[in-house]
Amino acid sequence: MTQKHYFVTGAGSGLGLALLRALVARGHAVIATGRRRTAELPTDFPDLPYLCCDLSQPAQALAAGDWALAQAPLDAAILNAGAGFYRPLNAETAAAITAVLRLNLDANMLLAHRLWPVLQGGRLGLIGSVAHRGAPGMPVYAASKAALDGFGRALAEEWRGKVTVRVLHPGPVATGMSERAGRARDALDRLFLPPRATALALIAALEAKNGADRQVIAHRRVAQVALQARLGLGGHR
């Protein structure tokens, strides 16, 4: 397998960490950002360039883009950082709404803008959520992911032939994010997707030669890619 150079955001924990580990395991060179300070990262965190930053702050998002540019070349970027709260709109605050939209939407637009010069001929993956279809109980998060979906689809058309852009919408992943967002555990937690297998499915969808600009990554697809990985067949189509 040819080594590629990846940039991953939100890599300090959860799905982003699973993506980072999967890419490193495949022999790719990875640079990453996350909110966790270096001292707070897992002890087995891969030895690679890592920038601690808060992408919900526009100045830090722009700085992260400049930092990534300085690490060039890049073959692909996976913009995964995201956050949200499981609560009705009347329980939200103006500050919380702004922070979610800045992280889930604004930061991705700022980073895509910054990375354009080094992604020519490469790939950009925008990690959305099936919540983009509408998710009662978390309308702000759903709105941010729906907006990201629209941005990604527009950018895919604008950059077609120059940069491959794919908006990838995984189902709920068992990373603990839903609990941190305020959702109580229940029987539905058993249906959450496994992080490692989901990461493999997302990477396969981004790297595939052919594929739709917008894709949902759900149980059947995750299970298929996980089986291919166990059989040593890789996650590519």
Coordinates of C-alpha atoms in Angstrom, one line a residue:
M1 CA 0.0 0.0 0.0
T2 CA 1.3 3.4 -1.0
Q3 CA 1.8 5.7 2.0
K4 CA -0.4 8.8 2.0
H5 CA -0.3 11.9 4.1
Y6 CA -3.5 12.6 6.1
F7 CA -4.7 15.5 8.3
V8 CA -7.3 14.5 10.9
T9 CA -9.2 16.9 13.2
G10 CA -10.8 15.9 16.5
A11 CA -8.2 13.2 16.9
G12 CA -7.7 13.3 20.6
S13 CA -10.6 11.0 21.4
G14 CA -13.6 9.2 20.1
L15 CA -14.1 8.6 16.4
G16 CA -11.2 10.9 15.5
L17 CA -8.8 8.8 17.6
A18 CA -10.1 5.6 15.9
L19 CA -9.6 7.2 12.5
L20 CA -6.1 8.2 13.4
R21 CA -5.2 4.8 14.7
A22 CA -6.6 3.0 11.7
L23 CA -4.6 5.3 9.3
V24 CA -1.4 4.8 11.2
A25 CA -1.9 1.1 11.3
R26 CA -2.1 1.2 7.5
G27 CA 1.2 2.9 7.3
H28 CA 0.0 6.3 6.5
A29 CA 1.7 9.5 7.7
V30 CA -0.8 11.5 9.8
I31 CA -0.9 14.9 11.4
A32 CA -3.7 15.7 13.8
T33 CA -5.5 18.2 16.0
G34 CA -7.6 17.9 19.1
R35 CA -8.8 19.7 22.1
R36 CA -6.9 17.5 24.5
R37 CA -3.5 18.7 25.7
T38 CA -0.6 16.4 24.9
A39 CA -0.4 15.3 28.5
E40 CA -4.1 14.3 28.4
L41 CA -3.8 12.0 25.4
P42 CA -3.9 8.2 25.8
T43 CA -0.5 6.7 26.7
D44 CA -0.6 4.7 23.5
F45 CA -1.3 7.7 21.3
P46 CA 0.8 7.4 18.1
D47 CA 4.0 9.4 17.8
L48 CA 3.0 12.0 15.2
P49 CA 2.6 15.8 14.8
Y50 CA -0.3 16.9 17.0
L51 CA -1.7 20.4 17.6
C52 CA -3.9 21.1 20.7
C53 CA -6.5 23.7 19.7
D54 CA -10.1 24.6 20.0
L55 CA -11.6 24.7 16.5
S56 CA -14.7 26.5 17.7
Q57 CA -12.6 29.6 18.0
P58 CA -12.1 31.0 14.5
A59 CA -8.6 32.3 15.1
Q60 CA -7.5 28.8 16.3
A61 CA -9.2 27.2 13.3
L62 CA -7.3 29.4 11.0
A63 CA -4.1 28.8 12.9
A64 CA -4.7 25.0 12.6
G65 CA -5.1 25.4 8.9
D66 CA -1.8 27.3 8.6
W67 CA -0.2 24.6 10.8
A68 CA -1.4 21.9 8.5
L69 CA -0.2 23.8 5.4
A70 CA 3.3 23.9 7.0
Q71 CA 3.3 20.1 7.3
A72 CA 2.6 19.7 3.6
P73 CA 2.3 17.6 1.4
L74 CA -1.2 16.4 2.1
D75 CA -3.1 13.8 0.2
A76 CA -6.2 13.9 2.2
A77 CA -7.9 15.6 5.1
I78 CA -10.7 14.2 7.4
L79 CA -12.5 17.0 9.2
N80 CA -14.0 15.1 12.0
A81 CA -14.1 17.5 15.0
G82 CA -17.6 18.0 16.3
A83 CA -19.8 18.5 19.3
G84 CA -23.4 18.9 20.4
F85 CA -25.9 18.6 23.2
Y86 CA -28.9 16.3 23.6
R87 CA -31.4 18.8 24.8
P88 CA -34.4 20.7 23.4
L89 CA -34.0 24.1 21.8
N90 CA -35.7 25.9 24.8
A91 CA -32.9 24.6 27.0
E92 CA -30.1 25.9 24.8
T93 CA -28.2 29.1 25.4
A94 CA -27.0 31.5 22.7
A95 CA -23.4 30.8 23.6
A96 CA -23.8 27.0 23.3
I97 CA -25.6 27.4 20.0
T98 CA -22.8 29.6 18.6
A99 CA -20.1 27.2 19.8
V100 CA -21.7 24.1 18.2
L101 CA -22.2 25.9 14.9
R102 CA -18.7 27.3 14.9
L103 CA -17.2 23.9 15.5
N104 CA -19.4 21.7 13.4
L105 CA -19.7 24.1 10.4
D106 CA -17.6 27.2 10.5
A107 CA -14.4 25.5 11.4
N108 CA -14.8 23.0 8.5
M109 CA -15.4 25.8 6.0
L110 CA -12.4 27.8 7.3
L111 CA -10.1 24.7 7.2
A112 CA -11.3 23.7 3.7
H113 CA -10.6 27.2 2.5
R114 CA -7.1 27.1 4.0
L115 CA -6.3 23.6 2.7
W116 CA -7.3 24.2 -0.9
P117 CA -3.8 24.9 -2.1
V118 CA -2.4 21.6 -0.8
L119 CA -5.3 19.3 -1.5
Q120 CA -5.1 19.6 -5.3
G121 CA -5.6 16.0 -6.7
G122 CA -6.4 14.8 -3.2
R123 CA -9.4 14.1 -1.0
L124 CA -11.5 15.9 1.6
G125 CA -13.7 14.0 4.0
L126 CA -16.3 15.9 6.0
I127 CA -17.7 13.8 8.8
G128 CA -21.4 14.5 9.3
S129 CA -24.0 12.5 11.0
V130 CA -27.3 10.7 10.2
A131 CA -28.7 13.4 12.5
H132 CA -28.5 15.8 9.5
R133 CA -31.9 14.3 8.5
G134 CA -33.4 15.8 11.7
A135 CA -33.0 14.6 15.3
P136 CA -35.6 15.6 17.9
G137 CA -34.0 16.3 21.2
M138 CA -30.8 17.8 19.6
P139 CA -32.0 20.3 17.0
V140 CA -28.9 22.5 17.0
Y141 CA -26.6 19.6 16.4
A142 CA -28.9 18.3 13.6
A143 CA -29.0 21.8 12.0
S144 CA -25.2 22.0 12.1
K145 CA -24.8 18.7 10.4
A146 CA -27.5 19.5 7.8
A147 CA -25.6 22.7 7.0
L148 CA -22.4 20.8 6.7
D149 CA -24.1 18.4 4.3
G150 CA -25.1 21.3 2.1
F151 CA -21.7 22.8 2.2
G152 CA -20.0 19.6 1.4
R153 CA -22.3 18.8 -1.6
A154 CA -21.8 22.3 -3.0
L155 CA -18.0 22.1 -2.5
A156 CA -17.9 18.6 -4.2
E157 CA -19.5 20.2 -7.3
E158 CA -17.3 23.3 -7.1
W159 CA -14.0 21.3 -6.7
R160 CA -14.9 18.4 -9.0
G161 CA -11.9 17.3 -11.1
K162 CA -9.6 19.1 -8.6
V163 CA -10.3 17.7 -5.1
T164 CA -12.6 14.8 -4.3
V165 CA -15.0 15.9 -1.6
R166 CA -17.2 13.4 0.2
V167 CA -19.6 14.1 3.1
L168 CA -19.8 10.9 5.2
H169 CA -22.7 10.5 7.6
P170 CA -22.1 7.7 10.2
G171 CA -24.8 6.5 12.5
P172 CA -24.4 6.8 16.3
V173 CA -21.0 5.5 17.3
A174 CA -20.2 4.0 20.7
T175 CA -17.6 6.6 21.8
G176 CA -19.4 8.0 24.8
M177 CA -20.2 11.2 23.0
S178 CA -24.0 10.8 23.4
E179 CA -23.6 10.5 27.1
R180 CA -21.4 13.5 27.3
A181 CA -24.0 15.4 25.2
G182 CA -26.6 14.7 27.9
R183 CA -28.4 11.6 26.6
A184 CA -29.3 8.9 29.1
R185 CA -28.2 5.4 28.3
D186 CA -30.9 3.0 27.2
A187 CA -31.5 -0.1 25.1
L188 CA -30.7 1.7 21.9
D189 CA -27.1 1.9 22.9
R190 CA -26.7 -1.7 21.8
L191 CA -27.2 -0.5 18.2
F192 CA -24.4 2.0 18.3
L193 CA -21.6 1.4 15.8
P194 CA -18.2 0.2 17.0
P195 CA -15.6 3.0 16.6
R196 CA -12.8 1.0 14.9
A197 CA -15.0 -0.6 12.3
T198 CA -16.7 2.7 11.7
A199 CA -13.4 4.4 11.2
L200 CA -12.4 1.7 8.7
A201 CA -15.7 2.1 6.8
L202 CA -15.2 5.9 6.7
I203 CA -11.7 5.6 5.3
A204 CA -12.8 3.1 2.7
A205 CA -15.6 5.4 1.6
L206 CA -13.2 8.4 1.3
E207 CA -10.5 6.4 -0.5
A208 CA -12.7 4.5 -2.9
K209 CA -12.1 5.5 -6.6
N210 CA -15.8 5.8 -7.2
G211 CA -18.5 6.9 -4.8
A212 CA -21.3 9.4 -4.2
D213 CA -20.6 12.9 -2.9
R214 CA -22.8 12.1 0.2
Q215 CA -22.8 8.7 1.8
V216 CA -24.5 7.2 4.9
I217 CA -22.2 4.9 6.9
A218 CA -24.6 2.5 8.7
H219 CA -24.5 -1.0 10.2
R220 CA -24.4 -3.1 7.0
R221 CA -21.6 -1.2 5.5
V222 CA -19.6 -1.1 8.8
A223 CA -20.0 -4.8 9.2
Q224 CA -18.9 -5.5 5.6
V225 CA -15.7 -3.5 6.0
A226 CA -15.0 -5.0 9.4
L227 CA -15.3 -8.5 7.9
Q228 CA -13.0 -7.5 5.0
A229 CA -10.5 -6.3 7.5
R230 CA -10.6 -9.5 9.5
L231 CA -10.1 -11.5 6.3
G232 CA -7.2 -9.3 5.3
L233 CA -9.0 -8.0 2.2
G234 CA -8.7 -4.4 3.2
G235 CA -11.5 -1.8 3.3
H236 CA -11.3 -0.6 -0.3
R237 CA -13.8 -1.1 -3.0

